[in-house]
Each structure stands twice: as structure tokens, then as C-alpha cells.
Amino acid sequence: MHDEVPGERTPVAAYAAPSAGAALEPTTIERRPPGPHDVSIAIRYCGVCHSDVHQVHGDWGDGTFPMVPGHEIAGVVTAIGTDVTKHAVGDRVGVGVIVGSCRECAMCEEGLEQYCEDSVETYAATDTYHGGGPTHGGYSTHIVTDEHFVLRIPDSLPLEAAAPLLCAGITTYSPLKHWKAGPGKKVAVLGLGGLGHLAVKIAHAMGAEVTVLSRTLSKKDDGLGLGADHFHATDDPATFDLLAGTFDLIVCTVSSRLDVGAYLALLANGGTMVYLGITDEPLDVSVFSLLRGRASLAGSQIGGMAETQEMLDFCARHGIGADIEVVGADRLNEAFDRVRHGDVRYRFVVDASTFQS
């Protein structure tokens, strides 16, 4: 299961950044021959995650180039290995942020593969379980993945709207579930973007009372339409007086530097503020802001495979998909630029059939 399989590698069309900060351009990559536990997938759609933009631009340090981004992959199974039991040809499936883990450590045994020290990310990583070559993501027409890391997409979810759930959806679902968002709980979603709009939908479906905290009121109608009960502008200092001591959970989806203490003051006693958005700047947190209300400051990243499947099934039951704008490959660089400037409501998805041209 963790060995390089002999056989010919298959060339497929893709889009890649040749170097850090470079524009994406058409290319051809090779996919490994399927092994006994592998699933071959024809990609139909791939979400454009803000982390794709960060990685391509080298915002998080050295990357692996040429880089084929994309870890919100939705498609259809075209072939399966001899020992595959979870999927069949024709199944609607997805691949998210990771495509490998050791499957033996305490984290993996607990179903928390995302925290395995030897997990392998879907792109810009070294595939230590299949020959040690670089991983390439979903900005391509096909992918081959171990069945353990392939999710079933319920029939009621359109593939294009389901694709962003493979990262943005599980990134928000996991902490909402972990900190028990539900009836009687007051949840604030800080930032209404690709992550935030799904956090609102999911928290609302879980039964929580949901408040959006956004810099201005420009997205108020959107937020209320997505299921929020309240909407407040953080540019207004009165907001922090009005909402002091209110929330059981604050889900922070923004990646900019914040006055963390000001937001911790919005927590009810014993409440938690959890970071999902990534900033490369250190957080300035006073211990007193934690002591005053037994507050917690936490972080969370995606979810394990079982939880990700649970999230997809939950979203299918509640009719939750991402609000998307579908683009062709020729508009990927435009999409990247618009993501950097927050000009999307609320997620770009690329049509993989356009990688052929």
C-alpha cells in the first residue's frame, strides 16, 4: 500500500506555477499507475482556496516548484485497484487537503489523520508513500489517490458546489462540532469570505444562534441570507461594548492581524476563540485577557477522513454547498488576483475540462 507501483505513468493536462510568484500556465504532469488500493479520478471541478494563492506566491516560505495547486477536488471514479472496497467506477468522489498519512500513529488511529506528523498534502509535498516524488493537486484533469483519502460526494450535492467543502467546509465544520455549536450556543463568525460563509451556513444548520462580525456592514444582506441571526461591523467601536461577554465560540476566518484581546472580551465565561485563518504575524495576546473570563484561544485545521465524510453527509442533508463562481483555466490568474483582494462571493471553482485546451 505504501510502495511505488511498477508501470507506465500517465501524462495529464494541468496548470502550474513554474516558480514562486509566477503566473499559472498550462503544463503536463504525470500521474502514477494505480496500485491495489488506489482510485483513479477524472477531476470535474477544483476549488480555488486562499491557501493556493499563498502557496504559489511563497507567502508561507519555500514551496515545491513547479507547483500544481488545488486541494478541493470533485470528480468521478474512472478505475479502481484490485483491493479497493470503498469506491466503484462511476462514483462521485472528492479529495481534500491530504492524500497520505502513516495510518499507525495515535493521531491516525483516532481518526485525526490531519495531525499525523507524516501526513502528505495533496500538492507541494513529497509523497513518501509512493516513491518520494512531488505531489500535484487538482488544477489538472486526473488524479490517483489511495482510497482511504477519497470521500463519497452525496448525489444531492452538485460537484461544483461540493468541491470547496473538501477544505473550506471541513475547516469550519470540525471546530464547530468540536466546540459543540448547536441549540443554546451563541457563535460568532469573524469574517465573511470563503471560510466564513460556510461557517455561517453550517453553524446555522447545527442550530446555533449565529452572529457575523465583519469589518463593515457591506455584506450584511448576504450574511443574513446565509443564515446569520445578527450582523455587526467591527469598524464600529460600539460593537465591542454592545457584544462584550456574549459568545460561547468565535470562529476566526480572517488572515489579517487582529487585536485579539478585544475579541476575547466578546466571549462569555469559558468561551473559546478558534483561529482558522492563517497569519504569518505573531499574535499579541495578554494573559489577563485569558484570565478574566477563563477564555481559551485555540486553532484548528481541516478534519480527519471520517469527519470529512460526516461533514459531506451533513451538508447534503441540509442542502449546504459553497456559493461559487465557476471559471475556466484561462481565468485562473485573474481569480488568484481577485482572491488576494477579497473580490469573490464566495469561492472560485475551476472547471477542469478547460485544462484540456
XYZ file of N, CA, C and O in Angstrom, residues 86-219:
536
model
N -14.104 0.680 -1.010
C -14.962 1.801 -0.643
C -15.593 2.505 -1.842
O -16.579 3.226 -1.683
N -15.027 2.327 -3.022
C -15.484 3.095 -4.171
C -15.576 2.204 -5.401
O -14.915 1.163 -5.487
N -16.408 2.639 -6.346
C -16.591 1.900 -7.595
C -16.530 2.876 -8.761
O -16.714 4.095 -8.597
N -16.259 2.336 -9.943
C -16.223 3.159 -11.149
C -17.567 3.873 -11.306
O -18.637 3.270 -11.154
N -17.505 5.165 -11.578
C -18.707 5.973 -11.731
C -19.117 6.722 -10.485
O -19.980 7.607 -10.560
N -18.523 6.408 -9.340
C -18.863 7.103 -8.100
C -18.460 8.577 -8.167
O -17.432 8.925 -8.750
N -19.252 9.410 -7.525
C -18.938 10.834 -7.370
C -18.101 10.973 -6.105
O -18.545 10.599 -5.008
N -16.897 11.506 -6.234
C -15.963 11.492 -5.110
C -15.218 12.820 -4.992
O -15.234 13.651 -5.902
N -14.555 12.980 -3.846
C -13.752 14.155 -3.618
C -12.436 13.812 -2.955
O -12.294 12.771 -2.308
N -11.467 14.703 -3.129
C -10.158 14.606 -2.472
C -9.873 15.971 -1.869
O -10.052 16.999 -2.525
N -9.428 15.962 -0.615
C -9.189 17.210 0.085
C -7.726 17.533 0.269
O -6.902 17.333 -0.631
N -7.377 17.981 1.466
C -6.069 18.578 1.716
C -4.950 17.550 1.837
O -3.795 17.855 1.530
N -5.263 16.339 2.288
C -4.202 15.334 2.446
C -4.518 14.088 1.639
O -5.674 13.727 1.433
N -3.437 13.445 1.179
C -3.576 12.214 0.390
C -2.762 11.067 0.980
O -2.631 10.010 0.361
N -2.222 11.269 2.185
C -1.453 10.197 2.807
C -1.200 10.482 4.270
O -1.142 11.637 4.701
N -1.077 9.423 5.050
C -0.645 9.511 6.447
C -0.122 8.135 6.829
O -0.310 7.159 6.099
N 0.523 8.059 7.998
C 1.184 6.799 8.361
C 0.194 5.692 8.679
O 0.520 4.506 8.558
N -1.025 6.048 9.098
C -2.099 5.111 9.436
C -1.799 4.263 10.668
O -2.534 3.320 10.966
N -0.731 4.590 11.408
C -0.324 3.772 12.550
C -0.175 4.561 13.846
O -0.231 3.977 14.931
N 0.041 5.870 13.772
C 0.290 6.673 14.978
C -1.009 6.877 15.753
O -2.107 6.540 15.297
N -0.876 7.454 16.944
C -2.048 7.687 17.786
C -3.059 8.592 17.095
O -4.274 8.387 17.213
N -2.569 9.609 16.365
C -3.474 10.514 15.681
C -4.272 9.781 14.600
O -5.487 9.941 14.483
N -3.586 8.983 13.817
C -4.272 8.239 12.751
C -5.268 7.237 13.331
O -6.386 7.085 12.819
N -4.885 6.563 14.386
C -5.779 5.584 14.990
C -7.020 6.240 15.577
O -8.074 5.616 15.683
N -6.899 7.507 15.942
C -8.029 8.252 16.495
C -8.873 8.896 15.399
O -9.871 9.550 15.683
N -8.474 8.713 14.141
C -9.205 9.332 13.043
C -8.859 10.782 12.838
O -9.630 11.546 12.249
N -7.667 11.188 13.291
C -7.208 12.568 13.158
C -5.992 12.614 12.230
O -4.940 13.147 12.564
N -6.157 12.058 11.039
C -5.043 11.965 10.101
C -4.423 13.316 9.781
O -3.237 13.389 9.430
N -5.208 14.381 9.903
C -4.683 15.714 9.582
C -3.582 16.139 10.542
O -2.796 17.041 10.235
N -3.486 15.502 11.714
C -2.457 15.849 12.687
C -1.319 14.824 12.728
O -0.430 14.930 13.568
N -1.339 13.862 11.831
C -0.239 12.899 11.721
C 1.028 13.632 11.291
O 1.010 14.423 10.341
N 2.126 13.384 11.993
C 3.388 14.057 11.657
C 3.891 13.674 10.280
O 4.694 14.390 9.676
N 3.430 12.537 9.756
C 3.878 12.075 8.449
C 2.767 12.152 7.398
O 2.792 11.413 6.408
N 1.787 13.035 7.622
C 0.751 13.204 6.604
C 1.351 13.838 5.348
O 2.363 14.549 5.407
N 0.743 13.568 4.220
C 1.204 14.082 2.928
C 0.112 14.964 2.344
O -1.033 14.522 2.172
N 0.455 16.202 2.045
C -0.526 17.111 1.476
C -0.709 16.849 -0.020
O 0.181 16.319 -0.691
N -1.854 17.263 -0.515
C -2.268 16.932 -1.874
C -1.376 17.571 -2.933
O -1.247 17.047 -4.039
N -0.762 18.690 -2.595
C 0.193 19.282 -3.533
C 1.336 19.931 -2.773
O 1.245 20.180 -1.562
N 2.433 20.171 -3.492
C 3.627 20.831 -2.936
C 4.213 20.064 -1.764
O 4.753 20.641 -0.831
N 4.102 18.742 -1.807
C 4.664 17.893 -0.755
C 5.419 16.746 -1.407
O 5.378 16.551 -2.628
N 6.112 15.981 -0.589
C 6.811 14.791 -1.064
C 5.987 13.568 -0.708
O 5.663 13.343 0.460
N 5.647 12.786 -1.714
C 4.811 11.604 -1.479
C 5.685 10.444 -1.018
O 6.111 9.601 -1.806
N 5.939 10.411 0.277
C 6.831 9.404 0.850
C 6.271 8.003 0.768
O 7.010 7.028 0.937
N 4.979 7.865 0.495
C 4.362 6.537 0.446
C 4.285 5.969 -0.965
O 3.883 4.826 -1.148
N 4.655 6.781 -1.960
C 4.574 6.308 -3.350
C 5.784 6.786 -4.143
O 5.647 7.492 -5.142
N 6.966 6.444 -3.679
C 8.168 6.688 -4.457
C 8.909 7.968 -4.162
O 9.992 8.187 -4.709
N 8.340 8.860 -3.353
C 9.073 10.051 -2.951
C 9.040 11.215 -3.910
O 9.770 12.191 -3.727
N 8.205 11.170 -4.933
C 8.110 12.290 -5.864
C 7.215 13.393 -5.324
O 6.569 13.238 -4.278
N 7.155 14.529 -6.020
C 6.302 15.633 -5.571
C 4.824 15.334 -5.816
O 4.472 14.661 -6.788
N 3.972 15.829 -4.929
C 2.536 15.707 -5.154
C 2.048 16.886 -5.982
O 2.569 17.998 -5.874
N 1.062 16.618 -6.823
C 0.457 17.646 -7.668
C -1.043 17.645 -7.421
O -1.674 16.588 -7.345
N -1.628 18.840 -7.336
C -3.008 18.973 -6.921
C -4.035 18.949 -8.027
O -3.810 18.439 -9.126
N -5.173 19.545 -7.719
C -6.363 19.389 -8.536
C -6.512 20.334 -9.699
O -7.521 20.275 -10.401
N -5.540 21.223 -9.938
C -5.583 22.026 -11.155
C -5.082 21.145 -12.295
O -4.076 21.415 -12.949
N -5.799 20.079 -12.532
C -5.410 19.069 -13.512
C -6.648 18.260 -13.874
O -7.703 18.412 -13.257
N -6.507 17.401 -14.855
C -7.675 16.654 -15.327
C -7.896 15.344 -14.591
O -9.014 14.819 -14.585
N -6.845 14.780 -13.988
C -6.963 13.471 -13.326
C -6.060 13.422 -12.098
O -5.053 14.146 -12.018
N -6.406 12.527 -11.163
C -5.565 12.283 -10.000
C -5.728 10.827 -9.577
O -6.782 10.208 -9.817
N -4.684 10.273 -8.988
C -4.704 8.907 -8.448
C -4.430 9.010 -6.954
O -3.427 9.598 -6.548
N -5.327 8.456 -6.144
C -5.249 8.632 -4.699
C -5.611 7.341 -3.981
O -6.503 6.608 -4.430
N -4.928 7.067 -2.873
C -5.279 5.936 -2.023
C -6.738 6.064 -1.580
O -7.185 7.138 -1.191
N -7.488 4.965 -1.640
C -8.917 5.017 -1.364
C -9.247 5.585 0.016
O -10.322 6.149 0.222
N -8.339 5.448 0.971
C -8.606 5.939 2.326
C -8.813 7.449 2.340
O -9.516 7.974 3.219
N -8.230 8.142 1.362
C -8.285 9.598 1.324
C -9.237 10.117 0.250
O -9.179 11.287 -0.135
N -10.106 9.241 -0.208
C -11.123 9.602 -1.193
C -12.484 9.583 -0.508
O -12.841 8.617 0.165
N -13.240 10.670 -0.654
C -14.540 10.827 0.003
C -15.677 10.636 -0.988
O -15.545 10.950 -2.162
N -16.806 10.144 -0.489
C -18.003 9.997 -1.306
C -18.781 11.312 -1.268
O -19.077 11.837 -0.187
N -19.113 11.847 -2.432
C -19.932 13.057 -2.511
C -21.380 12.645 -2.759
O -21.687 12.040 -3.792
N -22.275 12.935 -1.822
C -23.680 12.537 -1.984
C -24.283 13.091 -3.273
O -23.920 14.168 -3.746
N -25.224 12.341 -3.818
C -25.808 12.691 -5.111
C -26.500 14.054 -5.101
O -26.590 14.716 -6.143
N -27.010 14.470 -3.937
C -27.762 15.725 -3.885
C -26.875 16.963 -3.928
O -27.378 18.084 -4.091
N -25.560 16.789 -3.787
C -24.641 17.926 -3.822
C -24.062 18.083 -5.231
O -23.380 17.177 -5.723
N -24.293 19.192 -5.896
C -23.633 19.421 -7.187
C -22.114 19.397 -7.001
O -21.595 19.949 -6.031
N -21.407 18.768 -7.912
C -19.954 18.626 -7.746
C -19.262 19.977 -7.628
O -18.329 20.132 -6.842
N -19.711 20.964 -8.399
C -19.032 22.254 -8.372
C -19.219 22.957 -7.017
O -18.303 23.609 -6.511
N -20.399 22.816 -6.409
C -20.644 23.437 -5.106
C -20.053 22.615 -3.972
O -19.798 23.143 -2.879
N -19.830 21.324 -4.217
C -19.256 20.452 -3.196
C -17.748 20.594 -3.102
O -17.165 20.366 -2.031
N -17.094 20.969 -4.211
C -15.626 21.000 -4.218
C -15.047 21.808 -3.048
O -14.176 21.310 -2.320
N -15.497 23.052 -2.794
C -14.907 23.811 -1.687
C -15.160 23.210 -0.309
O -14.481 23.572 0.661
N -16.124 22.309 -0.206
C -16.365 21.664 1.090
C -15.182 20.808 1.519
O -14.980 20.568 2.710
N -14.370 20.348 0.537
C -13.252 19.458 0.845
C -12.153 20.152 1.623
O -11.296 19.498 2.209
N -12.142 21.492 1.639
C -11.230 22.231 2.510
C -12.011 23.218 3.356
O -12.089 23.097 4.570
N -12.640 24.209 2.715
C -13.353 25.240 3.473
C -14.469 24.658 4.316
O -14.703 25.096 5.452
N -15.167 23.665 3.792
C -16.270 23.066 4.532
C -15.819 22.340 5.778
O -16.334 22.571 6.873
N -14.822 21.471 5.642
C -14.362 20.713 6.799
C -13.564 21.586 7.756
O -13.576 21.370 8.972
N -12.889 22.605 7.254
C -12.145 23.511 8.129
C -13.076 24.231 9.095
O -12.695 24.528 10.238
N -14.298 24.505 8.670
C -15.264 25.172 9.549
C -16.112 24.171 10.324
O -16.429 24.400 11.498
N -16.467 23.067 9.701
C -17.303 22.064 10.379
C -16.599 21.471 11.588
O -17.206 21.305 12.661
N -15.312 21.160 11.450
C -14.596 20.458 12.522
C -14.590 21.238 13.837
O -14.945 20.691 14.889
N -14.206 22.532 13.848
C -14.239 23.251 15.120
C -15.654 23.509 15.628
O -15.887 23.520 16.840
N -16.607 23.723 14.735
C -17.981 23.921 15.178
C -18.496 22.672 15.886
O -19.169 22.757 16.923
N -18.156 21.516 15.363
C -18.543 20.271 16.022
C -17.767 20.074 17.322
O -18.341 19.732 18.362
N -16.455 20.308 17.285
C -15.608 20.060 18.457
C -16.033 20.917 19.640
O -16.057 20.440 20.787
N -16.365 22.190 19.377
C -16.768 23.085 20.462
C -18.283 23.138 20.631
O -18.822 24.046 21.241
N -18.962 22.141 20.033
C -20.376 21.867 20.316
C -21.317 23.019 19.973
O -22.187 23.406 20.764
N -21.122 23.583 18.789
C -22.093 24.557 18.298
C -23.437 23.863 18.121
O -23.507 22.755 17.588
N -24.491 24.506 18.590
C -25.809 23.889 18.499
C -26.832 24.729 19.229
O -26.570 25.878 19.616
N -28.026 24.192 19.441
C -29.074 24.940 20.136
C -28.594 25.437 21.496
O -27.954 24.709 22.254
N -28.895 26.703 21.780
C -28.489 27.297 23.042
C -27.106 27.905 23.035
O -26.707 28.546 24.009
N -26.346 27.713 21.951
C -24.995 28.259 21.856
C -24.988 29.486 20.953
O -25.664 29.521 19.919
N -24.209 30.487 21.366
C -24.046 31.695 20.571
C -22.679 31.661 19.894
O -21.648 31.610 20.571
N -22.698 31.656 18.572
C -21.485 31.526 17.766
C -21.290 32.790 16.938
O -22.219 33.248 16.262
N -20.087 33.337 16.987
C -19.733 34.465 16.122
C -18.785 33.973 15.034
O -17.838 33.229 15.315
N -19.053 34.372 13.813
C -18.167 34.081 12.690
C -17.477 35.386 12.324
O -18.129 36.347 11.910
N -16.177 35.411 12.508
C -15.385 36.613 12.243
C -14.845 36.544 10.819
O -13.982 35.727 10.508
N -15.397 37.375 9.949
C -15.006 37.384 8.544
C -16.000 36.622 7.695
O -16.330 35.471 7.993
N -16.497 37.239 6.633
C -17.468 36.588 5.752
C -16.859 36.445 4.361
O -17.113 37.230 3.453
N -16.020 35.403 4.236
C -15.379 35.099 2.958
C -15.591 33.644 2.615
O -16.629 33.055 2.929
N -14.586 33.042 1.977
C -14.703 31.649 1.564
C -14.955 30.702 2.722
O -15.798 29.801 2.647
N -14.217 30.877 3.819
C -14.452 30.082 5.021
C -15.695 30.572 5.761
O -16.549 29.780 6.176
N -15.781 31.875 5.954
C -16.826 32.433 6.790
C -18.231 32.146 6.299
O -19.127 31.857 7.101
N -18.451 32.199 4.991
C -19.819 31.986 4.511
C -20.267 30.556 4.752
O -21.444 30.303 5.035
N -19.325 29.601 4.705
C -19.686 28.217 5.021
C -19.841 28.017 6.520
O -20.688 27.244 6.968
N -19.040 28.715 7.316
C -19.194 28.632 8.766
C -20.588 29.089 9.178
O -21.219 28.487 10.059
N -21.079 30.163 8.563
C -22.421 30.650 8.870
C -23.462 29.590 8.522
O -24.358 29.274 9.328
N -23.372 29.038 7.329
C -24.351 28.037 6.900
C -24.350 26.823 7.826
O -25.407 26.315 8.232
N -23.159 26.349 8.156
C -23.059 25.128 8.955
C -23.494 25.377 10.394
O -24.248 24.578 10.979
N -23.047 26.476 11.000
C -23.444 26.780 12.377
C -24.949 26.964 12.474
O -25.587 26.525 13.444
N -25.541 27.619 11.479
C -26.993 27.795 11.453
C -27.692 26.435 11.374
O -28.665 26.183 12.102
N -27.190 25.558 10.503
C -27.798 24.230 10.366
C -27.651 23.398 11.633
O -28.492 22.549 11.933
N -26.595 23.650 12.401
C -26.404 22.941 13.673
C -27.349 23.453 14.759
O -27.469 22.827 15.812
N -27.985 24.597 14.517
C -28.952 25.122 15.464
C -28.441 26.226 16.358
O -29.146 26.661 17.283
N -27.228 26.707 16.124
C -26.665 27.775 16.949
C -27.274 29.119 16.570
O -27.812 29.306 15.473
N -27.186 30.064 17.504
C -27.508 31.460 17.213
C -26.248 32.089 16.636
O -25.219 32.139 17.303
N -26.315 32.569 15.397
C -25.115 32.941 14.645
C -25.052 34.452 14.433
O -26.026 35.078 13.996
N -23.888 34.997 14.746
C -23.615 36.414 14.512
C -22.408 36.541 13.589
O -21.394 35.871 13.810
N -22.506 37.354 12.566
C -21.354 37.652 11.717
C -20.706 38.936 12.218
O -21.378 39.941 12.459
N -19.388 38.881 12.374
C -18.587 40.062 12.683
C -17.731 40.368 11.459
O -16.824 39.612 11.125
N -18.053 41.446 10.783
C -17.349 41.835 9.569
C -16.884 43.278 9.726
O -17.432 44.033 10.532
N -15.874 43.639 8.977
C -15.291 44.972 9.157
C -16.334 46.067 8.961
O -16.371 47.047 9.707
N -17.169 45.921 7.935
C -18.225 46.898 7.655
C -19.551 46.154 7.511
O -19.605 44.925 7.592
N -20.597 46.902 7.234
C -21.920 46.307 7.035
C -22.213 46.006 5.568
O -23.346 45.687 5.210
N -21.192 46.058 4.706
C -21.424 45.920 3.260
C -21.972 44.547 2.880
O -22.641 44.412 1.855
N -21.693 43.533 3.695
C -22.163 42.180 3.383
C -23.318 41.749 4.287
O -23.619 40.564 4.382
